[in-house]
Amino acid sequence: MTEQLRLMAVHAHPDDESSKGAATMAKYVSEGVDVLVATCTGGERGSILNPKLQGDPYIEENIHEVRAKEMDEAREILGVRQEWLGFVDSGLPEGDPLPPLPEGCFALQDVEAAAEPLVRLIRSFKPQVITTYDENGGYPHPDHIMTHKITMVAFEAAGDPEKYPEAGEPWQPLKLYYNQGFNRARTVALHEALLARGLDSPYGEWLERWKDSGRPERTLTTYVPCSDFFEIRDKALIAHRTQIDPDGGWFRVPMDVQKEVWPTEEYELAKSLVDTSLPENDLFAGIRNN
């Protein structure tokens, strides 16, 4: 395929692009692929998760601007382009019963209407491949679930001239993937590798909760080798200072262990309009050289 390869990653909040598929994106950037992150919300209702920054009045009062600057830094590190879809963070409701979602937030938008800016972006960027979350959002944050919903609508509608006629010339993406980097097989492999080396594992309680949750296993179809870009991934993640504690659990697995034991990022092929054979090692399998 002589045409420029283009990958779009649709995410809910700034920082999601750095915790899900970041090494994959950096790998493709290094190969000359044009990569665009579509960020649905500004993360305005995200908690300050880095204990070193909690209680900072400037950050608390200007969280939207702070997170936008963090996104700019992460974007530069990854080498990607990035666009905001302009929706307002829904927050993560907590309590029993759960409180209602805030009026006007992303998760309360009409799905068909909320898909329009994504359709517009797909038609202008023209990606062959799109990545996003599965129907559970990867985890059940209302914005992640809504991101899944609008991406599914937009993937189908972008190539249909009858849909969203004001949103640009039709363009049909060829493949849609769900991020599945937080899968049980990877977690077990890293957990066991750490214990075998006499090291503490951050995954013990996580695996117990997983076992008790009854959560079904997802089908992993695509394993992208990208261990050479794990350091870039971590650097981008740390750029989201309000969300990530650099001394926290994200970084407790030594880099050499990660690269040796699990050197890939995983995806679930949800839709394909091209022929491909599974398992894959390339999101553009069936597209390159066609």
XYZ file of C-alpha atoms in Angstrom:
290
model
C 0.000 0.000 0.000
C 1.639 3.215 -1.147
C -0.827 5.468 0.644
C 0.171 6.961 3.990
C -0.852 4.719 6.878
C -2.924 6.478 9.532
C -3.973 5.328 12.993
C -6.573 7.022 15.202
C -6.819 6.232 18.914
C -10.080 7.370 20.537
C -9.788 7.960 24.286
C -11.996 9.331 27.031
C -9.604 11.570 29.002
C -6.112 13.041 28.787
C -3.784 10.344 30.230
C -5.755 7.408 28.755
C -3.651 7.593 25.591
C -0.497 7.120 27.672
C -1.779 4.203 29.753
C -3.419 2.269 26.899
C -1.539 1.543 23.701
C 1.094 4.271 24.059
C 4.064 2.062 23.137
C 2.139 0.846 20.092
C 1.545 4.427 18.955
C 5.197 5.387 19.497
C 6.299 2.325 17.500
C 4.078 3.254 14.572
C 5.223 6.885 14.690
C 8.816 5.611 14.400
C 7.784 3.728 11.244
C 6.304 6.842 9.632
C 2.647 6.139 10.421
C 0.545 9.254 11.049
C -1.052 8.811 14.485
C -3.864 10.946 15.892
C -5.306 10.775 19.393
C -8.939 11.891 19.694
C -9.630 12.874 23.316
C -13.341 13.025 24.128
C -13.230 15.116 27.339
C -10.907 17.517 29.108
C -10.680 15.464 32.284
C -12.197 18.334 34.255
C -13.675 16.104 36.950
C -10.698 13.821 37.336
C -9.321 13.485 40.848
C -5.745 14.499 41.598
C -4.276 11.024 42.039
C -0.643 11.972 42.631
C -0.325 12.404 46.416
C 2.520 14.883 45.914
C 0.171 17.316 44.180
C -2.967 16.845 46.281
C -4.071 19.982 48.056
C -2.400 22.325 45.566
C -4.920 25.181 45.229
C -3.744 26.265 41.772
C -4.154 22.768 40.349
C -7.541 22.313 42.007
C -8.829 25.612 40.612
C -7.333 25.177 37.130
C -7.525 21.429 36.599
C -8.782 21.734 33.012
C -5.865 23.934 31.937
C -3.351 21.857 33.893
C -4.490 18.626 32.274
C -4.436 20.229 28.822
C -0.780 21.183 29.357
C -0.027 17.658 30.539
C -1.635 16.349 27.361
C 0.532 18.664 25.255
C 3.663 17.282 26.903
C 2.585 13.649 26.495
C 1.681 14.276 22.855
C 5.173 15.630 22.175
C 6.802 12.656 23.895
C 4.774 10.133 21.893
C 5.175 12.022 18.624
C 1.456 11.910 17.873
C -1.106 14.487 16.883
C -4.053 15.141 19.182
C -7.515 16.702 18.928
C -10.138 17.424 21.588
C -13.730 16.442 20.835
C -14.866 19.026 23.389
C -17.082 17.073 25.789
C -17.170 17.624 29.556
C -15.825 14.912 31.869
C -18.595 12.979 33.637
C -16.529 12.083 36.689
C -16.543 8.638 38.270
C -19.634 8.289 40.472
C -18.981 6.674 43.831
C -21.247 5.559 46.660
C -24.237 3.305 47.209
C -26.536 4.235 45.656
C -24.480 5.932 42.969
C -25.207 9.653 42.603
C -26.628 10.924 39.314
C -24.201 12.043 36.639
C -23.666 15.812 36.324
C -25.942 17.645 33.926
C -24.393 18.256 30.524
C -21.600 15.720 30.937
C -20.294 13.491 28.152
C -21.964 10.279 29.330
C -25.425 11.908 29.241
C -25.189 13.097 25.636
C -27.297 11.584 22.887
C -25.028 8.980 21.290
C -25.905 9.814 17.682
C -25.334 13.533 18.258
C -22.144 12.963 20.238
C -20.703 10.844 17.423
C -20.837 13.760 14.967
C -17.536 15.443 15.934
C -15.808 12.056 15.792
C -17.276 11.356 12.350
C -16.020 14.765 11.251
C -12.537 13.990 12.573
C -12.449 10.543 10.940
C -13.452 12.027 7.610
C -10.772 14.719 7.781
C -7.935 12.503 9.115
C -8.867 9.404 7.080
C -7.516 6.630 9.329
C -7.410 3.073 8.066
C -7.333 1.797 11.665
C -9.109 3.001 14.818
C -8.558 1.842 18.401
C -10.895 2.414 21.343
C -12.445 0.567 24.324
C -14.753 -2.442 24.452
C -18.404 -2.263 25.510
C -17.376 -2.302 29.183
C -15.095 0.666 28.652
C -12.078 -1.384 29.665
C -13.341 -0.544 33.129
C -16.815 0.801 33.833
C -16.172 4.542 33.854
C -19.186 6.215 32.211
C -16.949 8.214 29.871
C -15.118 5.090 28.723
C -18.406 3.363 27.955
C -19.640 6.434 26.097
C -16.371 6.560 24.154
C -17.042 3.006 23.000
C -20.587 3.893 21.962
C -19.721 6.933 19.856
C -16.765 5.170 18.238
C -18.948 2.271 17.134
C -21.472 4.681 15.604
C -18.751 6.776 13.968
C -16.933 3.774 12.474
C -20.112 2.697 10.696
C -21.301 6.176 9.756
C -18.076 7.804 8.544
C -18.193 6.002 5.188
C -21.923 6.476 4.631
C -22.784 9.564 2.558
C -26.323 9.469 3.941
C -25.073 9.916 7.525
C -23.868 13.263 8.891
C -23.850 14.927 5.436
C -22.493 18.180 6.920
C -19.458 16.443 8.476
C -17.259 16.187 5.384
C -16.617 13.757 2.551
C -17.232 10.109 3.517
C -14.293 7.951 4.561
C -14.540 4.313 5.627
C -11.974 3.048 8.155
C -10.998 -0.575 7.537
C -10.329 -1.968 11.017
C -11.503 -1.270 14.572
C -9.731 -2.589 17.654
C -10.408 -2.617 21.376
C -7.477 -1.910 23.693
C -6.925 -4.987 25.864
C -3.542 -4.239 27.416
C -4.839 -4.926 30.922
C -5.503 -8.589 30.269
C -5.272 -11.493 32.678
C -2.634 -13.436 30.729
C -0.203 -10.515 30.860
C -0.916 -9.864 34.529
C -0.361 -13.495 35.499
C 2.858 -13.699 33.475
C 4.349 -10.615 35.094
C 3.155 -11.650 38.560
C 4.751 -15.081 38.289
C 7.954 -13.686 36.788
C 8.377 -11.264 39.677
C 7.803 -13.952 42.286
C 10.233 -16.307 40.506
C 12.891 -13.607 40.752
C 12.226 -13.111 44.463
C 10.642 -9.718 43.866
C 7.411 -8.282 45.237
C 4.491 -8.257 42.828
C 1.890 -5.473 42.720
C -0.589 -7.864 41.097
C -1.506 -10.327 43.863
C -4.628 -8.542 45.135
C -5.513 -7.528 41.601
C -5.581 -11.167 40.481
C -7.663 -12.163 43.510
C -10.230 -9.491 42.702
C -10.197 -10.612 39.068
C -10.909 -14.205 40.104
C -13.776 -13.146 42.369
C -15.310 -10.751 39.837
C -16.432 -13.458 37.421
C -15.249 -11.160 34.658
C -15.078 -13.106 31.363
C -11.833 -13.346 29.432
C -11.614 -11.172 26.335
C -10.398 -12.565 23.019
C -6.904 -11.272 22.334
C -6.361 -11.254 18.579
C -3.418 -8.935 18.068
C -0.056 -8.715 19.849
C 2.003 -5.706 18.761
C 5.735 -6.034 19.612
C 6.683 -2.652 21.064
C 9.024 -3.209 24.013
C 11.591 -0.801 22.530
C 9.050 1.935 23.243
C 8.115 1.065 26.848
C 10.365 3.851 28.169
C 8.612 6.381 25.926
C 5.263 5.057 27.163
C 6.302 5.570 30.783
C 7.694 9.041 30.109
C 4.398 10.062 28.482
C 2.449 8.638 31.398
C 4.550 10.525 33.942
C 3.833 13.736 32.002
C 0.278 13.453 33.335
C 1.521 14.525 36.757
C -1.868 15.048 38.355
C -2.948 11.514 37.486
C 0.190 9.430 37.947
C 2.438 8.972 40.970
C 5.918 8.281 39.541
C 6.630 6.212 42.653
C 3.365 4.285 42.397
C 2.314 0.839 41.246
C 2.456 1.667 37.537
C 6.243 1.520 37.675
C 6.939 -1.291 40.141
C 7.782 -3.928 37.533
C 11.432 -3.551 36.470
C 11.778 -2.598 32.823
C 13.998 -5.558 31.982
C 11.358 -7.932 33.366
C 8.612 -6.285 31.317
C 10.629 -6.492 28.111
C 11.620 -10.106 28.637
C 8.327 -11.499 29.902
C 5.708 -9.531 27.965
C 7.098 -7.381 25.122
C 3.780 -6.656 23.405
C 0.586 -4.630 23.737
C -2.651 -6.464 23.079
C -5.814 -5.712 21.144
C -9.107 -7.337 20.255
C -10.101 -7.024 16.605
C -13.727 -5.891 16.729
C -14.400 -5.059 13.068
C -12.464 -5.654 9.879
C -13.324 -4.899 6.274
C -10.122 -6.561 5.039
C -8.937 -10.156 5.104
C -6.532 -10.963 7.917
C -5.431 -14.088 9.745
C -5.377 -14.325 13.534
C -3.409 -13.891 15.660
C -1.875 -10.715 14.228
C 1.252 -8.785 15.168
C 0.307 -5.595 13.304
C -2.770 -3.365 13.499
C -2.339 -2.790 9.755
C -2.316 -6.526 8.883
C -4.368 -6.967 5.718
C -3.929 -3.283 4.838
C -0.200 -2.952 4.149
C 0.702 -3.854 0.555
C -2.970 -4.242 -0.429
